[in-house]
Amino acid sequence: MKQPDSRRKSVNWNGPLRAVLLLALALPLLGGPKLAPASSHASPQAHPALLQIAAQTPHTNVSVIVQKSTTGTAPEAMVTRLGGLVTKELSIINAFAAEMPAQAAVELAKSSQVRWVSPNAPVQQSSETDTFTTWANDVGAIPLNSTSSSFNSAPVLAGRYIWFSLMTKVNWSTSGVVTLNYEDATVQFTANGTEYKLDVPDATLTFDPAATSATTLFDQENGTWATTAPVSQRQQEVFLTALAFKVPANLPGNIGSVTWSGRFTTGNTTVSVNTWRWSAAVYANLASDYNALGVKPCRDDRASQYHNNDLAGTPENFKLLVLAGARGGGLTDYIGAYSPGQSLTPTVLFKGLASILDTSQGPLDTFGFGSSVRGSFTGFSAETTPGNSITRVEVALRTYVPQQLDSGDDPRLWVSVNGQSGSSITVNRSSFNSFIGQANAGTLYVDITSSRNWQWGDFDQDLQLTIDQTRLDGNSYIYYDAVGLRVTSAPGTDNSQTGRNTSGSTSPLDTSRLANVYNQVVRATDVWNGEGHSQGQGITVAVVDSGIVKTKDLQGKLIDAVNFSSGSHTSSDAYGHGTFVAGVLAGTGKSSAGKYMGIAPKAGLINVRVSDADGMATEADVVSGLQWISQNKDRYNIRVVNLSLNSSMAQSYHTSPMCAAVEVLWFSGITVVVSAGNNGTSNLFPPANDPFVITVGATNDRGTRSLADDTVSGFSAYGTVDSGVNKPDLVAPGTNIIALLPQHSRTQISREHPANRVNAQYFRMSGTSVAAPMVSGAVSLLLQREPNLTPDQVKYRLKATAVNDPLRWPGYDPLRAGAGYLDIYAAVNGGTTQSANTGVRASMLLWTGNQPITWGSVNWNSVNWNSVNWNSVNWNSVNWNSVNWNSDYWDQ
């Protein structure tokens, strides 16, 4: 928890009284809270920590939340008489916040008109001035080059492989190394009424004067092809990129309009592509490891290790398995010899552009450069602070120059939104002369606030930043490590956010290279390519966590981002936890060429950031994020919320503001999924102990598809909450789970746990915090198929279809595994519409009187829904304990 604002006169809950809070944390929850009826109290109705503080230091000023048992204002008047001050009305829970001496708070708790008094530690208000920097991670304004052809009459049977490969002929007029890049490529066609859109790996083709032969390798870590060829291959056909597509269902013949699209770029102004064309071949089988295919880089038998005249792009090691096609000597050309060839001039970019765009987290001390060149940058992402509007925008250039810039015209900058450019800003070239030499690299800030009327919605509308150096002297160079926008906001009104459309196609997913076992254990893979191809399309999941970094695996999936962290920050998710959780939930596996996919690869995500760079958050931060979700659920079609976190203080769900908040979301139609916690005991902490939400425990899948060797993870928490409901509700894999977490040196959890790094891009983690997003992904798949299901029906369906048969899962433990093992296929194909939670009492913080509110009963009339007005409540004042990440488990 953050240190309290020194301007407030309230106790430091992290200081000498920390032992009191830890003592309260250790107290078991034996039944429900002893909330008094509207009659005389024999003893004060207050949290034990507050009583302990009053006994030790009675005159210490504390901040408290007072829950009333009356609709009148007598308790507020009593606060004033006792020397306190009412600071906030909390009508949503029939309560108010106040500051007063600890002893006076205990006296207040004896009143018959007070139901409960809780500590309320002060936190920093999120509406203060906020600054963040967002870094470009993509190039903008580069046209796609496309060409189409048609399959011939031969059908392709399910289980066969289509080898799509692209070749090119390149020419140039300069000396030295020449590089051609190919990115953002897709192959699209329609068969049997199904639209197929296949992602093609990015590629780099390098012509090196020092190379004596051509080689082709596939980078497993980054999912990209890299071909190096000698300059003798100039204007000769050379392999560029390819993908192997395992056919999920029989494809008919005569498939027309097979379109291959992609972007060609280079850093050399003299490069031209004389022709590029693609072809396809059908194989009985292909290796999932592309490096095992033996792809021939060029046709010339003298220029590669394969001394034959096979075509460039032939998988030499699998020629005996080719059935038809233009690659590998098949009997007939599957689409003819090639698609129609095209010539083009690649877009000229800064040299070493990948070094400028290598991360969305900022500078990495790797530089690209350019002289008289112009380039556009995009991929910026706003971390909106609700209640704030933009007051200042600066371009952030991590830069240096090898020598002083003395000649040529000054560079210019401008921003375009939806293709409409704002006014340009001229940067005096002498500004760069403060950073001569790489050792003196620094960040140059250029104020561009005046270039347009800035709004949060600009970041949803294809915002691009252009750096124009075309008038710079041809012998002058500027080097860039990263290009960003530093945005400052302050309290104000701005409702311009529109969100991005992330509705994906219904194209089947290629699972031939899938290495993740957990997807198969819970049978998500059977749903992806089954009836309707449920992959999460059209469903939005709000991930309440440490933030989400934009990665290739999450490209196009982030609808919006909001920040409720009370700590300062300069980029999204410096901790890394939220990005990992998002990858488990909805990662596409693009960075691994399909090896590591999430549960719902086409679901949309909302980044609701609640923790700082160290992973620290307060309950107020979390509840503020939940409040925003409630206010914006219809705007973004938020159907699921994932909370992979737990409070650090044990208390009843009847007195936890976080539990009350998740229940309001639940009752408004949002399915809330939370992690059980990792204490391995029968102690559950909010919000895992709320009876309404779906609480998820973790299993160890042992790295196998079979359930026969699976067990409940020893760290997974369980127990009976004070409503009499057993938790967790069900379990999912949560041990040694692999997901994308790029730039390990930039994320706190990776620095703290380097042994968990799988490679440069992927990370391994255990805990109920990674089991929860699997269930959130499952809910996305289910709601895509049946969007009218209520949260209670979703919960019942998941529990009713969970695996608890000892013949299927010998390791089932009803005490620790709840209803059983998540089975997504059974849930999606189940038919029950019964509701869970019937007869369960809602949180007493939602009551308007002394009568219990019971789900499924007529007593819902006792809820004063007019008081559930999120706009009238500042949940930042409804906090008294910090959130910890005890849903992460590091002992392997």
PDB file of C-alpha atoms in Angstrom, residues 422-620:
ATOM      1  CA  GLY A 422      -2.350  18.476 -37.864  1.00  0.00           C
ATOM      2  CA  SER A 423      -0.017  21.425 -38.221  1.00  0.00           C
ATOM      3  CA  SER A 424       3.687  20.624 -38.476  1.00  0.00           C
ATOM      4  CA  ILE A 425       6.235  21.516 -35.809  1.00  0.00           C
ATOM      5  CA  THR A 426       9.781  22.394 -36.874  1.00  0.00           C
ATOM      6  CA  VAL A 427      12.617  21.043 -34.732  1.00  0.00           C
ATOM      7  CA  ASN A 428      15.725  23.175 -34.823  1.00  0.00           C
ATOM      8  CA  ARG A 429      18.506  20.819 -35.881  1.00  0.00           C
ATOM      9  CA  SER A 430      20.795  22.360 -33.275  1.00  0.00           C
ATOM     10  CA  SER A 431      18.588  20.674 -30.633  1.00  0.00           C
ATOM     11  CA  PHE A 432      20.204  17.383 -31.600  1.00  0.00           C
ATOM     12  CA  ASN A 433      23.707  18.760 -31.100  1.00  0.00           C
ATOM     13  CA  SER A 434      23.392  18.261 -27.350  1.00  0.00           C
ATOM     14  CA  PHE A 435      23.573  14.509 -28.007  1.00  0.00           C
ATOM     15  CA  ILE A 436      26.722  13.955 -30.048  1.00  0.00           C
ATOM     16  CA  GLY A 437      27.919  10.342 -29.938  1.00  0.00           C
ATOM     17  CA  GLN A 438      26.061   7.298 -28.671  1.00  0.00           C
ATOM     18  CA  ALA A 439      27.620   7.639 -25.235  1.00  0.00           C
ATOM     19  CA  ASN A 440      25.786  10.975 -24.947  1.00  0.00           C
ATOM     20  CA  ALA A 441      22.413   9.746 -26.172  1.00  0.00           C
ATOM     21  CA  GLY A 442      19.494  11.393 -24.425  1.00  0.00           C
ATOM     22  CA  THR A 443      15.800  12.157 -24.743  1.00  0.00           C
ATOM     23  CA  LEU A 444      14.753  15.218 -26.705  1.00  0.00           C
ATOM     24  CA  TYR A 445      11.235  16.457 -25.904  1.00  0.00           C
ATOM     25  CA  VAL A 446       9.381  18.529 -28.492  1.00  0.00           C
ATOM     26  CA  ASP A 447       6.127  20.210 -27.456  1.00  0.00           C
ATOM     27  CA  ILE A 448       3.440  19.543 -30.079  1.00  0.00           C
ATOM     28  CA  THR A 449       0.419  20.489 -27.971  1.00  0.00           C
ATOM     29  CA  SER A 450      -0.427  23.324 -30.348  1.00  0.00           C
ATOM     30  CA  SER A 451      -0.526  21.050 -33.398  1.00  0.00           C
ATOM     31  CA  ARG A 452      -4.122  19.930 -32.719  1.00  0.00           C
ATOM     32  CA  ASN A 453      -6.930  19.915 -30.173  1.00  0.00           C
ATOM     33  CA  TRP A 454      -5.899  16.797 -28.275  1.00  0.00           C
ATOM     34  CA  GLN A 455      -8.451  14.273 -26.979  1.00  0.00           C
ATOM     35  CA  TRP A 456      -8.232  10.748 -25.552  1.00  0.00           C
ATOM     36  CA  GLY A 457     -10.193   9.527 -28.571  1.00  0.00           C
ATOM     37  CA  ASP A 458      -7.267  10.419 -30.866  1.00  0.00           C
ATOM     38  CA  PHE A 459      -5.504   7.281 -29.685  1.00  0.00           C
ATOM     39  CA  ASP A 460      -8.412   5.159 -30.950  1.00  0.00           C
ATOM     40  CA  GLN A 461      -8.332   6.688 -34.432  1.00  0.00           C
ATOM     41  CA  ASP A 462      -5.131   5.534 -36.176  1.00  0.00           C
ATOM     42  CA  LEU A 463      -2.847   8.143 -34.592  1.00  0.00           C
ATOM     43  CA  GLN A 464       0.466   8.417 -36.451  1.00  0.00           C
ATOM     44  CA  LEU A 465       3.544  10.555 -35.901  1.00  0.00           C
ATOM     45  CA  THR A 466       5.612  11.513 -38.946  1.00  0.00           C
ATOM     46  CA  ILE A 467       9.282  12.490 -38.768  1.00  0.00           C
ATOM     47  CA  ASP A 468      10.269  14.314 -41.957  1.00  0.00           C
ATOM     48  CA  GLN A 469      14.027  14.651 -42.538  1.00  0.00           C
ATOM     49  CA  THR A 470      13.865  14.825 -46.345  1.00  0.00           C
ATOM     50  CA  ARG A 471      15.388  18.310 -46.355  1.00  0.00           C
ATOM     51  CA  LEU A 472      18.284  17.299 -44.129  1.00  0.00           C
ATOM     52  CA  ASP A 473      21.719  17.264 -45.699  1.00  0.00           C
ATOM     53  CA  GLY A 474      22.382  13.832 -47.249  1.00  0.00           C
ATOM     54  CA  ASN A 475      25.587  13.420 -45.260  1.00  0.00           C
ATOM     55  CA  SER A 476      23.914  14.110 -41.904  1.00  0.00           C
ATOM     56  CA  TYR A 477      22.388  11.303 -39.863  1.00  0.00           C
ATOM     57  CA  ILE A 478      20.109  11.190 -36.830  1.00  0.00           C
ATOM     58  CA  TYR A 479      19.926   8.034 -34.719  1.00  0.00           C
ATOM     59  CA  TYR A 480      16.811   7.013 -32.757  1.00  0.00           C
ATOM     60  CA  ASP A 481      16.456   4.437 -30.012  1.00  0.00           C
ATOM     61  CA  ALA A 482      12.703   4.969 -29.539  1.00  0.00           C
ATOM     62  CA  VAL A 483       9.975   7.374 -30.628  1.00  0.00           C
ATOM     63  CA  GLY A 484       7.207   8.223 -28.176  1.00  0.00           C
ATOM     64  CA  LEU A 485       4.571  10.644 -27.000  1.00  0.00           C
ATOM     65  CA  ARG A 486       4.657  12.053 -23.472  1.00  0.00           C
ATOM     66  CA  VAL A 487       1.127  12.932 -22.425  1.00  0.00           C
ATOM     67  CA  THR A 488       0.165  15.043 -19.417  1.00  0.00           C
ATOM     68  CA  SER A 489      -3.399  15.235 -18.153  1.00  0.00           C
ATOM     69  CA  ALA A 490      -5.235  17.043 -15.375  1.00  0.00           C
ATOM     70  CA  PRO A 491      -8.788  17.041 -14.016  1.00  0.00           C
ATOM     71  CA  GLY A 492     -11.199  17.820 -16.813  1.00  0.00           C
ATOM     72  CA  THR A 493     -13.966  16.449 -19.002  1.00  0.00           C
ATOM     73  CA  ASP A 494     -13.163  14.325 -22.060  1.00  0.00           C
ATOM     74  CA  ASN A 495     -15.538  11.584 -23.182  1.00  0.00           C
ATOM     75  CA  SER A 496     -14.082  11.192 -26.660  1.00  0.00           C
ATOM     76  CA  GLN A 497     -12.866   7.618 -26.319  1.00  0.00           C
ATOM     77  CA  THR A 498     -14.552   5.309 -28.787  1.00  0.00           C
ATOM     78  CA  GLY A 499     -12.573   2.093 -28.419  1.00  0.00           C
ATOM     79  CA  ARG A 500     -11.126  -0.055 -31.166  1.00  0.00           C
ATOM     80  CA  ASN A 501     -13.015  -2.714 -33.048  1.00  0.00           C
ATOM     81  CA  THR A 502     -11.375  -6.064 -32.369  1.00  0.00           C
ATOM     82  CA  SER A 503     -14.031  -8.399 -33.787  1.00  0.00           C
ATOM     83  CA  GLY A 504     -11.972 -11.131 -35.412  1.00  0.00           C
ATOM     84  CA  SER A 505     -12.883 -13.352 -38.329  1.00  0.00           C
ATOM     85  CA  THR A 506     -14.337 -16.816 -37.893  1.00  0.00           C
ATOM     86  CA  SER A 507     -11.388 -18.364 -39.685  1.00  0.00           C
ATOM     87  CA  PRO A 508     -10.185 -21.671 -38.188  1.00  0.00           C
ATOM     88  CA  LEU A 509      -6.980 -21.567 -36.175  1.00  0.00           C
ATOM     89  CA  ASP A 510      -3.915 -23.523 -37.221  1.00  0.00           C
ATOM     90  CA  THR A 511      -3.017 -25.658 -34.192  1.00  0.00           C
ATOM     91  CA  SER A 512      -0.374 -27.784 -35.890  1.00  0.00           C
ATOM     92  CA  ARG A 513       2.456 -25.963 -34.119  1.00  0.00           C
ATOM     93  CA  LEU A 514       0.705 -25.493 -30.776  1.00  0.00           C
ATOM     94  CA  ALA A 515       3.056 -26.254 -27.880  1.00  0.00           C
ATOM     95  CA  ASN A 516       0.836 -25.076 -25.034  1.00  0.00           C
ATOM     96  CA  VAL A 517      -0.638 -28.142 -23.348  1.00  0.00           C
ATOM     97  CA  TYR A 518      -3.158 -26.326 -21.164  1.00  0.00           C
ATOM     98  CA  ASN A 519      -5.257 -25.365 -24.200  1.00  0.00           C
ATOM     99  CA  GLN A 520      -5.653 -29.004 -25.010  1.00  0.00           C
ATOM    100  CA  VAL A 521      -6.141 -30.139 -21.405  1.00  0.00           C
ATOM    101  CA  VAL A 522      -9.234 -27.945 -21.053  1.00  0.00           C
ATOM    102  CA  ARG A 523     -10.280 -28.717 -24.650  1.00  0.00           C
ATOM    103  CA  ALA A 524     -10.238 -25.152 -25.956  1.00  0.00           C
ATOM    104  CA  THR A 525      -8.696 -26.434 -29.183  1.00  0.00           C
ATOM    105  CA  ASP A 526     -11.789 -28.569 -29.809  1.00  0.00           C
ATOM    106  CA  VAL A 527     -13.939 -25.426 -29.624  1.00  0.00           C
ATOM    107  CA  TRP A 528     -11.795 -23.162 -31.825  1.00  0.00           C
ATOM    108  CA  ASN A 529     -12.286 -25.165 -34.990  1.00  0.00           C
ATOM    109  CA  GLY A 530     -15.607 -26.761 -34.118  1.00  0.00           C
ATOM    110  CA  GLU A 531     -19.072 -25.522 -34.976  1.00  0.00           C
ATOM    111  CA  GLY A 532     -19.101 -21.746 -35.244  1.00  0.00           C
ATOM    112  CA  HIS A 533     -15.335 -21.506 -34.675  1.00  0.00           C
ATOM    113  CA  SER A 534     -15.727 -19.994 -31.210  1.00  0.00           C
ATOM    114  CA  GLN A 535     -12.496 -18.143 -30.477  1.00  0.00           C
ATOM    115  CA  GLY A 536     -13.850 -15.193 -28.464  1.00  0.00           C
ATOM    116  CA  GLN A 537     -14.911 -12.970 -31.364  1.00  0.00           C
ATOM    117  CA  GLY A 538     -16.983  -9.996 -30.275  1.00  0.00           C
ATOM    118  CA  ILE A 539     -16.527 -10.580 -26.523  1.00  0.00           C
ATOM    119  CA  THR A 540     -14.679  -7.988 -24.440  1.00  0.00           C
ATOM    120  CA  VAL A 541     -12.799  -8.968 -21.287  1.00  0.00           C
ATOM    121  CA  ALA A 542     -11.622  -6.348 -18.792  1.00  0.00           C
ATOM    122  CA  VAL A 543      -8.303  -7.368 -17.236  1.00  0.00           C
ATOM    123  CA  VAL A 544      -7.910  -5.617 -13.874  1.00  0.00           C
ATOM    124  CA  ASP A 545      -4.211  -5.938 -13.230  1.00  0.00           C
ATOM    125  CA  SER A 546      -0.827  -4.237 -13.527  1.00  0.00           C
ATOM    126  CA  GLY A 547      -1.462  -3.093 -17.109  1.00  0.00           C
ATOM    127  CA  ILE A 548      -0.938  -4.665 -20.518  1.00  0.00           C
ATOM    128  CA  VAL A 549       1.990  -4.068 -22.851  1.00  0.00           C
ATOM    129  CA  LYS A 550       1.131  -4.036 -26.547  1.00  0.00           C
ATOM    130  CA  THR A 551       2.778  -7.084 -28.090  1.00  0.00           C
ATOM    131  CA  LYS A 552       2.492  -8.987 -31.353  1.00  0.00           C
ATOM    132  CA  ASP A 553       0.510 -11.658 -29.541  1.00  0.00           C
ATOM    133  CA  LEU A 554      -2.032  -8.999 -28.509  1.00  0.00           C
ATOM    134  CA  GLN A 555      -1.913  -6.978 -31.728  1.00  0.00           C
ATOM    135  CA  GLY A 556      -5.301  -5.463 -32.560  1.00  0.00           C
ATOM    136  CA  LYS A 557      -6.883  -6.894 -29.411  1.00  0.00           C
ATOM    137  CA  LEU A 558      -6.517  -3.981 -26.992  1.00  0.00           C
ATOM    138  CA  ILE A 559      -9.704  -1.955 -27.187  1.00  0.00           C
ATOM    139  CA  ASP A 560      -8.760   0.676 -24.622  1.00  0.00           C
ATOM    140  CA  ALA A 561      -6.651   1.292 -21.539  1.00  0.00           C
ATOM    141  CA  VAL A 562      -7.461   3.156 -18.333  1.00  0.00           C
ATOM    142  CA  ASN A 563      -5.207   3.824 -15.390  1.00  0.00           C
ATOM    143  CA  PHE A 564      -6.247   3.735 -11.735  1.00  0.00           C
ATOM    144  CA  SER A 565      -2.833   3.142 -10.214  1.00  0.00           C
ATOM    145  CA  SER A 566      -2.178   5.555  -7.386  1.00  0.00           C
ATOM    146  CA  GLY A 567       1.554   5.215  -8.068  1.00  0.00           C
ATOM    147  CA  SER A 568       3.466   7.213 -10.673  1.00  0.00           C
ATOM    148  CA  HIS A 569       4.384   5.524 -13.947  1.00  0.00           C
ATOM    149  CA  THR A 570       5.826   6.238 -17.356  1.00  0.00           C
ATOM    150  CA  SER A 571       4.713   3.206 -19.385  1.00  0.00           C
ATOM    151  CA  SER A 572       2.136   0.471 -19.263  1.00  0.00           C
ATOM    152  CA  ASP A 573       2.797  -2.623 -17.172  1.00  0.00           C
ATOM    153  CA  ALA A 574       6.367  -2.174 -16.023  1.00  0.00           C
ATOM    154  CA  TYR A 575       5.621  -5.027 -13.612  1.00  0.00           C
ATOM    155  CA  GLY A 576       4.648  -7.591 -16.264  1.00  0.00           C
ATOM    156  CA  HIS A 577       1.903  -9.487 -14.443  1.00  0.00           C
ATOM    157  CA  GLY A 578      -1.043  -8.110 -16.422  1.00  0.00           C
ATOM    158  CA  THR A 579       0.626  -8.695 -19.783  1.00  0.00           C
ATOM    159  CA  PHE A 580       1.253 -12.331 -18.867  1.00  0.00           C
ATOM    160  CA  VAL A 581      -2.345 -12.803 -17.696  1.00  0.00           C
ATOM    161  CA  ALA A 582      -3.632 -11.215 -20.919  1.00  0.00           C
ATOM    162  CA  GLY A 583      -1.487 -13.579 -22.975  1.00  0.00           C
ATOM    163  CA  VAL A 584      -2.864 -16.649 -21.194  1.00  0.00           C
ATOM    164  CA  LEU A 585      -6.372 -15.341 -21.785  1.00  0.00           C
ATOM    165  CA  ALA A 586      -6.198 -14.090 -25.368  1.00  0.00           C
ATOM    166  CA  GLY A 587      -2.691 -14.343 -26.855  1.00  0.00           C
ATOM    167  CA  THR A 588      -2.596 -15.216 -30.554  1.00  0.00           C
ATOM    168  CA  GLY A 589       0.839 -16.873 -30.500  1.00  0.00           C
ATOM    169  CA  LYS A 590       2.024 -14.689 -33.385  1.00  0.00           C
ATOM    170  CA  SER A 591       5.446 -14.111 -31.803  1.00  0.00           C
ATOM    171  CA  SER A 592       6.002 -17.873 -31.622  1.00  0.00           C
ATOM    172  CA  ALA A 593       4.444 -18.775 -34.993  1.00  0.00           C
ATOM    173  CA  GLY A 594       1.510 -20.379 -33.202  1.00  0.00           C
ATOM    174  CA  LYS A 595       3.330 -22.289 -30.456  1.00  0.00           C
ATOM    175  CA  TYR A 596       1.893 -20.399 -27.483  1.00  0.00           C
ATOM    176  CA  MET A 597      -1.739 -19.339 -27.862  1.00  0.00           C
ATOM    177  CA  GLY A 598      -4.169 -18.221 -25.189  1.00  0.00           C
ATOM    178  CA  ILE A 599      -7.594 -19.667 -24.463  1.00  0.00           C
ATOM    179  CA  ALA A 600      -9.646 -17.122 -26.471  1.00  0.00           C
ATOM    180  CA  PRO A 601      -7.278 -15.809 -29.172  1.00  0.00           C
ATOM    181  CA  LYS A 602      -9.841 -13.486 -30.773  1.00  0.00           C
ATOM    182  CA  ALA A 603     -11.396 -11.923 -27.686  1.00  0.00           C
ATOM    183  CA  GLY A 604     -11.043  -8.177 -27.171  1.00  0.00           C
ATOM    184  CA  LEU A 605      -9.291  -6.795 -24.093  1.00  0.00           C
ATOM    185  CA  ILE A 606      -9.666  -3.709 -21.925  1.00  0.00           C
ATOM    186  CA  ASN A 607      -6.571  -2.825 -19.933  1.00  0.00           C
ATOM    187  CA  VAL A 608      -7.715  -1.654 -16.494  1.00  0.00           C
ATOM    188  CA  ARG A 609      -4.458  -0.818 -14.762  1.00  0.00           C
ATOM    189  CA  VAL A 610      -4.569  -0.743 -10.956  1.00  0.00           C
ATOM    190  CA  SER A 611      -0.978  -1.358  -9.831  1.00  0.00           C
ATOM    191  CA  ASP A 612       2.308   0.451 -10.145  1.00  0.00           C
ATOM    192  CA  ALA A 613       5.678  -0.654 -11.522  1.00  0.00           C
ATOM    193  CA  ASP A 614       6.308  -2.786  -8.423  1.00  0.00           C
ATOM    194  CA  GLY A 615       2.956  -4.538  -8.657  1.00  0.00           C
ATOM    195  CA  MET A 616       1.560  -2.645  -5.680  1.00  0.00           C
ATOM    196  CA  ALA A 617      -2.076  -1.579  -5.540  1.00  0.00           C
ATOM    197  CA  THR A 618      -4.674  -0.668  -2.980  1.00  0.00           C
ATOM    198  CA  GLU A 619      -8.186  -1.986  -2.712  1.00  0.00           C
ATOM    199  CA  ALA A 620      -9.335   1.516  -3.601  1.00  0.00           C
TER     200      ALA A 620
END
